[in-house]
Amino acid sequence: MTQYEVKLRLFLFGALVGLVFLILAFQTWYLQVVHGEEYRMLADQNRFREVILEAPRGVMYDRNGTLLVRNRPTYNLVVIPAYLPEERTERMRLLARLAEWLEMPLTTRRGPGDAMALRVSGPFPSGRSGAPWDRPAGDGIGGMGIVPPRGILDMVEEASLLAPYQPIVLKEDLDPTLAARITEENVNLPGVQIEIRPLRDYLTGSLTAHVIGYTGAIPPALTAEYEAKGYAANDLVGLTGLELQYEEVLRSFKGRETIEVDVTGRQLRTVGELVLPRPGHNLKLTLDTELQKVVVRALEKGIRNTERRAGVAIAMDPRNGQILAMASLPGFDNNLFVGGISTRDYMALVQDKRRPLINHAIAGLYPPGSTYKIIPALGALQEGVVTPNTIIIDEGVLWLPNRFFPDNPELAQPFYCWYRQGHGRVNFIRAIAVSCDVYFYYISGGYEPSGFQGLGVDRLVYYAELFGMGQPTGIDLPGEAAGLVPTPRWKRINYAETWVTGDTYNMGIGQGFVLVTPLQILNAYAAIANGGLLYKPYLVQEILDADGRVIERHQPQVVRNLLDYVSPENLALVQQGLRAVTALGGTAEDLDVLGVPVAGKTGTAEFCDNYPKCLDKDGRVKTSHAWFVAYAPADNPEIAVIAFVYGGGEGSLVAAPIVAEILRAYFGQPNEQDQVEATPTPLPAGPPPAGASFTGHFLGGNRWGSSDTAVTGFVLDRRGMPVPGVTVNLIADLEDASWEDPVIAQATSGPTGQFDFTHLDKSISQAWRLELADYAVTEPLRFEIEEGYQYWVEFRGVW
Amino acid sequence: MSLFSRRTWRNFDVILLVAVLLLLIYGTAMISSATQATEDLRYLWQRHATNAISGLVLLMLVAALDYRFYESLHRVLYLLIMGSLLVLLALGEASQGVQRWIGANAIQPSELAKVVVIIGLAKLLADRDGQMHRMRNLLISLGYVLVPMGLIYLQPNLSTAITLGLIWFIMVLMAGARLLHLGILGLGGIIVSPLFWLSLKDYMRDRILLFLNPTSNPDTYYNVQQALISIGSGGLLGKGFASGTQSQLRFLRVRHTDYIFSVIGEELGFIGALILLGLFALLIWRILRVAAIASDPFGRLICIGVASMVFIHISINIGVNLGLLPVTGLPLPFVSYGGSSLWTFLIALGLVESVAMRHKKLAFE
């Protein structure tokens, strides 16, 4: 080779070296200067770890401080792929151990000679979240085929590619003993951790499921909304009930700290600011768990013999609108939703046509039947349509003449009273007591042939809305229905038909188009009970912080004072009418609440959800909902109760006993099942002291469909509790002073404090008097009798 | 004897030696930085320094002998190294695994094999000076390297085998081989490459496949990613000596050997990387300068062989660190921790100094 060739080749070699070094320098510059910022972020991601500090969600207590909802620690098995043993056989051995413990497949990929490939046993490893829509599709139900669960190895390998330092949950809610065992062996299990996550524990379960609700994963449709409020994607939020209503209050706020870690995840130091977590606030409810148990038991018993076995019962305090108990049956166990409900359970609940997940107490819409009658009753009095003494004759049917051919009786339309024989002469009080339909046809729609002017639909709507019908009560629960107060305009829009008198008739007795929720009716009766205040019902009375300090106290809220619209006298007359319902001759005369005067109203609302099966031979609707709503003690109410039984039939037969049982329990009286062994102990133990005196009260009287005259009364102590064993003298109050007034009859108050006299003979005396044999009566009871009337009286102790 | 003659030592290339010394100091410092966070590796830099000092003594000894003395030894050396490679293979067969060392942890024959092949090839090519444009000669030289390549590849140690191949490639080109012939050989290589592929060990295939599809092996992918993050996050000036988060918190693995360049990039930044490249450029320039003034083709080809060995190691190691090349375990000359390779490089430089000390022309100028 020539010298020139040697130099040339050496030069070319040098040039190659220079070129390669330039490329290396350029790439270094490209990484460090051009993309330096991105790589610095990646380096920081490596060494800085944000640690989320969790705090518990708020819990709930009932009014007596009984814990209803708490948080239960659950153990999740978590793997951080990057910290698993690097050596493959060691790693496989570790994963195989986990697979055995967790009873999960190692891998479900089909490969040559992969014996695991077809194993699909074992529970779902992950993806279990709170919400049913978050569950993997095709979990074996609905013929969608079986998707084999992914194996541990598959999950770990996938995760180690994407984010090897991100913990992945292999299994949720481990058995605590297994969790303890894995924690103990922690040293031999690099990369495996037990993570503690609090889950809800609903101590009262199905007893209070509708009220309390449940939590679950954020619904996909609301993701953006929740994220805007600072929620993380895998947070659990309230989905129904109080859990949803008070989400903002119950939610806890996470804290966070940033730590620097080395490659093994060991914490080296804390950097930056530490944000402490804040636990959620706790709720103190108005609910009384003991009463709730009674309500559910009574309702269960009440619906047991009905076809559909569905119903609602609610108890509230009419003095402030606090809900004491609320039950909707059939219900569900909200513990099923904790940690994700299985598809099988969820489908069972969703496919039940009675819709157990719905709280029918606030969301069920039903015709109210006769419970609605207080609305036309009060309206008619206030508008002067009737006076308390106006007599309307009920012959069992009212023939409404045809609008266009008023003179052709063959075209007239019959409107029946529920009592086909007719109630005869009916005044205001008796109309309510016996629930006379014809009376309410008259006062609602009027009767043209006799020139009687009724309230008319517009005023009926006005009074219905006064009582809160057609709008939500505003209770602190989500999903409340508004109900329906039909108007002529509504009918034109929805049916393209004109409103006719018959519609007004139906509306007057709570049939036709009227729809209510049980809570609306109860709330209206609570307003009657407390003398006119329509409250906003509520379930949460106090919000407390984690240390038990009251943060917010909910005061009773008056929506409307009825006395701004009606006179107190008229309201009192309605109260009297309701009192008469449970007295002898009333539709709920058998209501058996020991000694506590009860006012109430039955309802038997016809409905047809299965035409024409719901019709009887004569083409009349034979299916009906049973209603009963009551408050007690009648003169100083402290509790109002409603019972509704879907398709239950007669309100007085089906719904009233439920209410009675609830009231008995509330007033501390034994119920039937307890009575077997329990002798009817006089409730306030012992007779009143010797010097005790009583005042007499005449409560009222009404015609009761019998020619007999009767007196029913109660002996009560100052608190309104029954006083048994007191002898009552029935004395003919003769005008002739020369006679010692003769004691005609004697009766002793029973365990309920009740006493009865029947067959008062007008021929003996027109005026009568009631006295106590052994005690002084400061205001003796004097009254005059009419034949065919029933009177009720009361002795109140003043010691 | 000219062993200690002043005239000979006057021609000793001091600049080359200074470049090497700077690289050794640089490497020792970075090794100490990279290992200080790991308890059992903390004093590794001292061993590196010790190895460097003994290696420098070797360099001096090798330089002191006339390189033409090695010319006479090349056959013996070649047979010795082949023999030890064969012994190694036999041992590897027995233990059914990778066998690269003789003795507990002492020396890798495949490292020394590079120097021996450079000497032998230089002799073979020098004997055919001016005739390397003949295909026959080219094939003879190819045969000469294919034997040790094959033995090393069977260890299996793909990267060293490839390094040998590349050294041959550069040396024959510099000796006058025609690009056309090399092209024909390359074509032949491509034709037989499927056979070669089938004979590859799994982990070697994985490495090649990983380069094409980095997500296929999580661990290796992780290493490459962490190297890029380390270098990239260093920026222009770096995070400071012994202050790299990636290396000090041990996110970067094998950081004192294969990924030492990433540590430099992270802690000393682009400036630190440029200084390193500059020292390497200086080193190669000095070797090529010796090649240019060598008194005979044998000396020249030795220098070319050494320059190509150093160059190939640098470009492959840094290329891997920068994510430009598939992951192979080639050390960075003088800087990476590792006894055998450090001695090999220093011995090779001793040869270069020997050539430099005995060039003639310059002495009379």
Short mmCIF file of C-alpha atoms in Angstrom, two decimals, chain A residues 188-542:
data_model
loop_
_atom_site.label_atom_id
_atom_site.label_comp_id
_atom_site.label_asym_id
_atom_site.label_seq_id
_atom_site.Cartn_x
_atom_site.Cartn_y
_atom_site.Cartn_z
CA ASN A 188 -40.80 -13.63 52.49
CA LEU A 189 -43.26 -11.95 50.18
CA PRO A 190 -41.56 -8.95 48.60
CA GLY A 191 -43.96 -6.81 46.62
CA VAL A 192 -47.03 -8.22 48.36
CA GLN A 193 -48.98 -5.99 50.70
CA ILE A 194 -52.21 -6.06 52.64
CA GLU A 195 -54.15 -2.86 52.16
CA ILE A 196 -56.85 -1.92 54.61
CA ARG A 197 -59.88 -0.27 53.11
CA PRO A 198 -62.93 0.72 55.13
CA LEU A 199 -66.26 -0.47 53.80
CA ARG A 200 -69.75 0.29 55.03
CA ASP A 201 -71.35 -1.98 57.55
CA TYR A 202 -75.09 -1.48 57.80
CA LEU A 203 -75.84 -2.78 61.26
CA THR A 204 -79.59 -2.58 60.81
CA GLY A 205 -79.45 -3.93 57.26
CA SER A 206 -82.80 -4.40 55.61
CA LEU A 207 -84.59 -2.84 58.58
CA THR A 208 -83.51 0.62 57.51
CA ALA A 209 -82.19 0.01 53.99
CA HIS A 210 -84.61 2.39 52.24
CA VAL A 211 -83.90 5.25 54.57
CA ILE A 212 -80.15 4.81 54.86
CA GLY A 213 -79.49 3.69 51.28
CA TYR A 214 -76.10 2.46 50.20
CA THR A 215 -72.82 3.53 48.62
CA GLY A 216 -71.09 2.38 45.48
CA ALA A 217 -68.81 3.43 42.64
CA ILE A 218 -69.46 6.78 41.05
CA PRO A 219 -72.07 6.34 38.30
CA PRO A 220 -70.38 6.82 34.90
CA ALA A 221 -72.80 9.57 33.93
CA LEU A 222 -71.80 11.63 36.96
CA THR A 223 -68.05 11.09 36.78
CA ALA A 224 -67.27 14.62 35.69
CA GLU A 225 -69.52 16.14 38.34
CA TYR A 226 -67.92 14.17 41.15
CA GLU A 227 -64.41 14.72 39.90
CA ALA A 228 -65.07 18.43 39.94
CA LYS A 229 -65.82 18.06 43.64
CA GLY A 230 -62.49 16.40 44.26
CA TYR A 231 -63.45 12.75 44.19
CA ALA A 232 -61.09 10.11 42.88
CA ALA A 233 -62.29 7.67 40.23
CA ASN A 234 -62.40 4.71 42.61
CA ASP A 235 -64.09 6.52 45.48
CA LEU A 236 -67.34 5.23 46.88
CA VAL A 237 -70.22 7.66 47.01
CA GLY A 238 -73.78 7.52 48.31
CA LEU A 239 -76.11 6.18 45.64
CA THR A 240 -79.49 6.17 47.39
CA GLY A 241 -81.18 7.19 50.62
CA LEU A 242 -79.48 9.32 53.24
CA GLU A 243 -76.12 8.11 51.92
CA LEU A 244 -76.88 10.07 48.76
CA GLN A 245 -78.82 12.95 50.33
CA TYR A 246 -76.08 13.74 52.80
CA GLU A 247 -73.12 12.75 50.60
CA GLU A 248 -71.56 16.18 51.02
CA VAL A 249 -71.80 15.83 54.80
CA LEU A 250 -70.82 12.19 55.16
CA ARG A 251 -67.89 12.24 52.75
CA SER A 252 -64.43 12.32 54.18
CA PHE A 253 -61.68 14.42 52.73
CA LYS A 254 -58.45 12.70 51.91
CA GLY A 255 -55.15 13.96 53.09
CA ARG A 256 -51.93 13.54 51.21
CA GLU A 257 -48.23 13.65 51.74
CA THR A 258 -45.39 13.34 49.32
CA ILE A 259 -42.54 11.05 50.27
CA GLU A 260 -39.27 10.28 48.60
CA VAL A 261 -38.65 6.59 48.14
CA ASP A 262 -35.80 4.50 46.82
CA VAL A 263 -36.16 1.71 44.33
CA THR A 264 -37.46 -0.74 46.94
CA GLY A 265 -40.19 1.66 47.93
CA ARG A 266 -38.60 2.42 51.27
CA GLN A 267 -39.57 5.83 52.54
CA LEU A 268 -36.57 8.10 52.86
CA ARG A 269 -38.18 11.39 53.87
CA THR A 270 -41.32 13.43 53.61
CA VAL A 271 -41.18 16.32 51.23
CA GLY A 272 -43.54 19.22 50.75
CA GLU A 273 -46.67 19.94 52.69
CA LEU A 274 -48.62 17.39 54.69
CA VAL A 275 -52.37 17.65 54.18
CA LEU A 276 -54.24 15.93 56.98
CA PRO A 277 -57.34 13.96 56.11
CA ARG A 278 -60.71 15.01 57.53
CA PRO A 279 -63.23 12.36 58.51
CA GLY A 280 -66.83 12.73 57.39
CA HIS A 281 -69.50 14.18 59.63
CA ASN A 282 -71.89 11.91 61.47
CA LEU A 283 -75.66 12.01 61.32
CA LYS A 284 -78.11 11.69 64.17
CA LEU A 285 -81.42 10.60 62.75
CA THR A 286 -84.93 11.14 63.98
CA LEU A 287 -85.53 7.44 63.48
CA ASP A 288 -86.27 5.26 66.49
CA THR A 289 -84.81 1.83 65.78
CA GLU A 290 -87.01 0.07 68.30
CA LEU A 291 -90.12 1.61 66.79
CA GLN A 292 -88.80 0.85 63.31
CA LYS A 293 -88.58 -2.81 64.30
CA VAL A 294 -92.18 -2.71 65.50
CA VAL A 295 -93.30 -0.96 62.33
CA VAL A 296 -91.59 -3.48 60.08
CA ARG A 297 -92.90 -6.41 62.10
CA ALA A 298 -96.44 -5.05 62.11
CA LEU A 299 -96.30 -4.33 58.40
CA GLU A 300 -94.90 -7.76 57.64
CA LYS A 301 -97.76 -9.32 59.57
CA GLY A 302 -100.25 -7.06 57.86
CA ILE A 303 -99.18 -7.91 54.34
CA ARG A 304 -98.68 -11.59 55.02
CA ASN A 305 -102.11 -12.62 53.77
CA THR A 306 -102.27 -10.32 50.78
CA GLU A 307 -101.55 -11.46 47.27
CA ARG A 308 -98.75 -9.06 46.58
CA ARG A 309 -97.23 -8.74 50.00
CA ALA A 310 -96.23 -5.16 49.61
CA GLY A 311 -96.94 -2.15 51.73
CA VAL A 312 -95.74 0.94 53.51
CA ALA A 313 -95.85 2.13 57.08
CA ILE A 314 -94.54 5.41 58.44
CA ALA A 315 -94.59 6.97 61.88
CA MET A 316 -93.85 10.61 62.51
CA ASP A 317 -94.03 13.12 65.30
CA PRO A 318 -96.81 15.54 64.32
CA ARG A 319 -95.38 18.19 66.63
CA ASN A 320 -92.32 18.76 64.48
CA GLY A 321 -92.31 16.58 61.40
CA GLN A 322 -89.64 14.16 62.60
CA ILE A 323 -89.90 10.74 61.00
CA LEU A 324 -89.80 8.10 63.72
CA ALA A 325 -90.03 5.06 61.48
CA MET A 326 -90.38 4.41 57.78
CA ALA A 327 -90.80 1.02 56.17
CA SER A 328 -91.46 -0.08 52.63
CA LEU A 329 -91.91 -3.76 51.99
CA PRO A 330 -90.58 -5.82 50.36
CA GLY A 331 -87.22 -4.35 51.13
CA PHE A 332 -83.64 -5.38 50.57
CA ASP A 333 -80.47 -5.75 52.54
CA ASN A 334 -78.20 -2.81 51.75
CA ASN A 335 -75.23 -4.86 52.99
CA LEU A 336 -75.50 -6.70 49.66
CA PHE A 337 -74.23 -3.57 47.94
CA VAL A 338 -71.14 -3.28 50.12
CA GLY A 339 -68.09 -4.14 48.07
CA GLY A 340 -70.20 -4.69 44.97
CA ILE A 341 -73.44 -6.59 44.63
CA SER A 342 -73.37 -9.80 42.67
CA THR A 343 -75.22 -9.82 39.41
CA ARG A 344 -77.48 -12.58 40.65
CA ASP A 345 -78.60 -10.61 43.69
CA TYR A 346 -78.99 -7.45 41.70
CA MET A 347 -81.09 -9.07 38.98
CA ALA A 348 -83.32 -10.64 41.60
CA LEU A 349 -84.00 -7.23 43.09
CA VAL A 350 -84.51 -5.50 39.77
CA GLN A 351 -86.74 -8.13 38.28
CA ASP A 352 -89.11 -8.25 41.25
CA LYS A 353 -92.13 -6.34 39.93
CA ARG A 354 -92.76 -4.95 43.41
CA ARG A 355 -89.51 -3.03 42.99
CA PRO A 356 -87.96 -3.65 46.41
CA LEU A 357 -85.18 -1.13 45.78
CA ILE A 358 -87.72 1.71 45.65
CA ASN A 359 -88.79 3.42 48.86
CA HIS A 360 -92.52 3.38 48.23
CA ALA A 361 -93.17 5.50 51.28
CA ILE A 362 -91.96 8.51 49.35
CA ALA A 363 -91.88 7.31 45.75
CA GLY A 364 -94.94 5.05 45.48
CA LEU A 365 -97.93 6.74 43.86
CA TYR A 366 -101.35 5.39 44.79
CA PRO A 367 -104.97 6.52 44.89
CA PRO A 368 -105.56 7.64 48.48
CA GLY A 369 -109.22 6.61 48.71
CA SER A 370 -111.13 7.87 51.70
CA THR A 371 -108.05 9.16 53.50
CA TYR A 372 -108.35 12.05 51.05
CA LYS A 373 -111.74 13.06 52.43
CA ILE A 374 -110.35 15.47 55.01
CA ILE A 375 -109.56 17.76 52.08
CA PRO A 376 -113.13 18.23 50.77
CA ALA A 377 -114.37 18.08 54.37
CA LEU A 378 -112.31 21.02 55.57
CA GLY A 379 -112.78 22.86 52.29
CA ALA A 380 -116.56 22.48 52.40
CA LEU A 381 -116.79 23.77 55.96
CA GLN A 382 -114.50 26.71 55.28
CA GLU A 383 -116.29 27.65 52.06
CA GLY A 384 -119.68 27.34 53.71
CA VAL A 385 -120.77 24.52 51.42
CA VAL A 386 -121.99 22.72 54.52
CA THR A 387 -122.33 23.51 58.19
CA PRO A 388 -121.60 20.91 60.83
CA ASN A 389 -125.33 20.34 61.05
CA THR A 390 -126.12 20.06 57.39
CA ILE A 391 -127.80 16.72 56.84
CA ILE A 392 -127.35 14.82 53.61
CA ILE A 393 -129.32 11.68 52.99
CA ASP A 394 -127.34 8.75 51.70
CA GLU A 395 -129.44 6.11 49.95
CA GLY A 396 -126.40 4.12 48.94
CA VAL A 397 -126.22 5.54 45.43
CA LEU A 398 -126.26 8.95 43.81
CA TRP A 399 -127.63 9.19 40.28
CA LEU A 400 -125.77 11.84 38.34
CA PRO A 401 -127.99 13.02 35.49
CA ASN A 402 -126.56 12.95 32.00
CA ARG A 403 -125.14 16.33 31.10
CA PHE A 404 -126.95 16.52 27.81
CA PHE A 405 -130.14 14.70 28.73
CA PRO A 406 -130.67 15.67 32.34
CA ASP A 407 -134.29 14.54 32.20
CA ASN A 408 -133.65 11.03 31.03
CA PRO A 409 -133.09 8.93 34.19
CA GLU A 410 -131.97 5.97 32.08
CA LEU A 411 -128.86 7.85 31.02
CA ALA A 412 -128.04 8.94 34.56
CA GLN A 413 -124.78 7.61 35.95
CA PRO A 414 -124.76 5.88 39.35
CA PHE A 415 -122.19 6.84 41.98
CA TYR A 416 -122.26 4.34 44.76
CA CYS A 417 -121.50 4.64 48.42
CA TRP A 418 -119.21 1.91 49.66
CA TYR A 419 -122.07 0.95 51.97
CA ARG A 420 -124.71 -0.06 49.46
CA GLN A 421 -127.59 0.14 51.91
CA GLY A 422 -126.78 3.76 52.48
CA HIS A 423 -125.93 5.58 55.67
CA GLY A 424 -129.25 7.45 55.83
CA ARG A 425 -129.09 10.87 57.46
CA VAL A 426 -125.50 12.00 57.71
CA ASN A 427 -124.02 15.12 59.19
CA PHE A 428 -120.45 16.34 59.00
CA ILE A 429 -118.95 14.36 61.88
CA ARG A 430 -120.73 11.18 60.96
CA ALA A 431 -119.78 11.55 57.33
CA ILE A 432 -116.15 11.31 58.32
CA ALA A 433 -116.75 8.65 60.95
CA VAL A 434 -118.54 6.31 58.57
CA SER A 435 -116.69 7.60 55.48
CA CYS A 436 -119.94 8.27 53.66
CA ASP A 437 -119.11 8.52 49.97
CA VAL A 438 -122.41 10.10 48.96
CA TYR A 439 -121.89 12.93 51.44
CA PHE A 440 -118.53 13.65 49.83
CA TYR A 441 -119.98 13.44 46.32
CA TYR A 442 -122.39 16.18 47.39
CA ILE A 443 -119.90 18.49 49.00
CA SER A 444 -117.28 18.01 46.29
CA GLY A 445 -119.29 18.10 43.10
CA GLY A 446 -122.67 19.35 44.31
CA TYR A 447 -125.95 17.86 43.15
CA GLU A 448 -127.87 19.81 40.59
CA PRO A 449 -131.24 18.05 40.86
CA SER A 450 -131.51 19.15 44.49
CA GLY A 451 -129.82 22.47 43.79
CA PHE A 452 -126.90 21.65 46.11
CA GLN A 453 -123.76 23.61 45.36
CA GLY A 454 -120.54 21.67 45.94
CA LEU A 455 -116.97 22.87 46.29
CA GLY A 456 -116.24 22.29 42.63
CA VAL A 457 -112.98 21.10 41.18
CA ASP A 458 -111.09 24.39 41.44
CA ARG A 459 -111.66 24.81 45.16
CA LEU A 460 -110.99 21.11 45.67
CA VAL A 461 -107.62 21.56 43.97
CA TYR A 462 -106.97 24.63 46.10
CA TYR A 463 -107.52 22.75 49.36
CA ALA A 464 -105.62 19.69 48.14
CA GLU A 465 -102.61 21.86 47.43
CA LEU A 466 -103.05 23.56 50.81
CA PHE A 467 -102.46 20.14 52.34
CA GLY A 468 -99.36 19.64 50.24
CA MET A 469 -100.79 17.30 47.64
CA GLY A 470 -99.22 17.38 44.18
CA GLN A 471 -95.83 18.51 45.44
CA PRO A 472 -93.03 16.72 47.25
CA THR A 473 -93.11 17.10 51.01
CA GLY A 474 -89.45 18.04 50.89
CA ILE A 475 -88.27 15.24 53.15
CA ASP A 476 -84.49 14.85 53.19
CA LEU A 477 -84.46 11.77 50.98
CA PRO A 478 -83.74 11.57 47.27
CA GLY A 479 -86.33 10.35 44.80
CA GLU A 480 -89.50 11.71 46.32
CA ALA A 481 -92.53 11.74 44.02
CA ALA A 482 -94.83 14.74 43.73
CA GLY A 483 -98.14 12.97 43.39
CA LEU A 484 -100.94 14.32 41.26
CA VAL A 485 -103.73 16.77 41.90
CA PRO A 486 -105.74 16.58 38.70
CA THR A 487 -107.21 19.74 37.20
CA PRO A 488 -109.47 20.28 34.18
CA ARG A 489 -106.49 21.64 32.31
CA TRP A 490 -104.46 18.55 33.21
CA LYS A 491 -107.25 16.31 31.96
CA ARG A 492 -107.56 18.23 28.71
CA ILE A 493 -103.85 17.93 28.05
CA ASN A 494 -103.48 14.32 29.04
CA TYR A 495 -106.80 12.83 28.00
CA ALA A 496 -108.15 15.46 25.58
CA GLU A 497 -111.40 15.32 27.48
CA THR A 498 -113.49 17.82 29.39
CA TRP A 499 -113.66 17.66 33.16
CA VAL A 500 -117.09 16.44 34.25
CA THR A 501 -118.92 16.39 37.54
CA GLY A 502 -118.19 12.69 37.87
CA ASP A 503 -114.48 13.48 37.94
CA THR A 504 -115.07 15.86 40.83
CA TYR A 505 -117.05 13.16 42.63
CA ASN A 506 -114.19 10.70 42.24
CA MET A 507 -111.66 13.26 43.31
CA GLY A 508 -113.72 14.01 46.41
CA ILE A 509 -113.35 10.45 47.63
CA GLY A 510 -109.71 10.14 46.64
CA GLN A 511 -110.29 8.08 43.51
CA GLY A 512 -110.12 8.79 39.82
CA PHE A 513 -106.98 10.60 38.82
CA VAL A 514 -105.72 11.49 42.27
CA LEU A 515 -102.31 10.06 43.18
CA VAL A 516 -100.46 10.48 46.43
CA THR A 517 -97.47 9.11 48.27
CA PRO A 518 -98.10 7.61 51.70
CA LEU A 519 -95.88 10.29 53.23
CA GLN A 520 -98.03 13.09 51.74
CA ILE A 521 -101.16 11.70 53.38
CA LEU A 522 -99.41 11.17 56.70
CA ASN A 523 -98.04 14.69 56.62
CA ALA A 524 -101.49 16.13 55.92
CA TYR A 525 -102.92 14.24 58.90
CA ALA A 526 -100.06 15.41 61.08
CA ALA A 527 -101.07 18.97 60.20
CA ILE A 528 -104.67 18.23 61.29
CA ALA A 529 -103.33 16.60 64.44
CA ASN A 530 -101.14 19.49 65.56
CA GLY A 531 -103.73 22.13 64.84
CA GLY A 532 -102.78 23.25 61.40
CA LEU A 533 -99.00 23.27 60.95
CA LEU A 534 -97.90 21.50 57.77
CA TYR A 535 -94.32 20.54 58.50
CA LYS A 536 -91.53 19.52 56.19
CA PRO A 537 -90.82 15.97 57.36
CA TYR A 538 -87.21 15.19 58.11
CA LEU A 539 -84.96 12.31 59.07
CA VAL A 540 -81.75 13.95 60.20
CA GLN A 541 -81.91 16.07 63.31
CA GLU A 542 -78.26 16.72 63.94
#
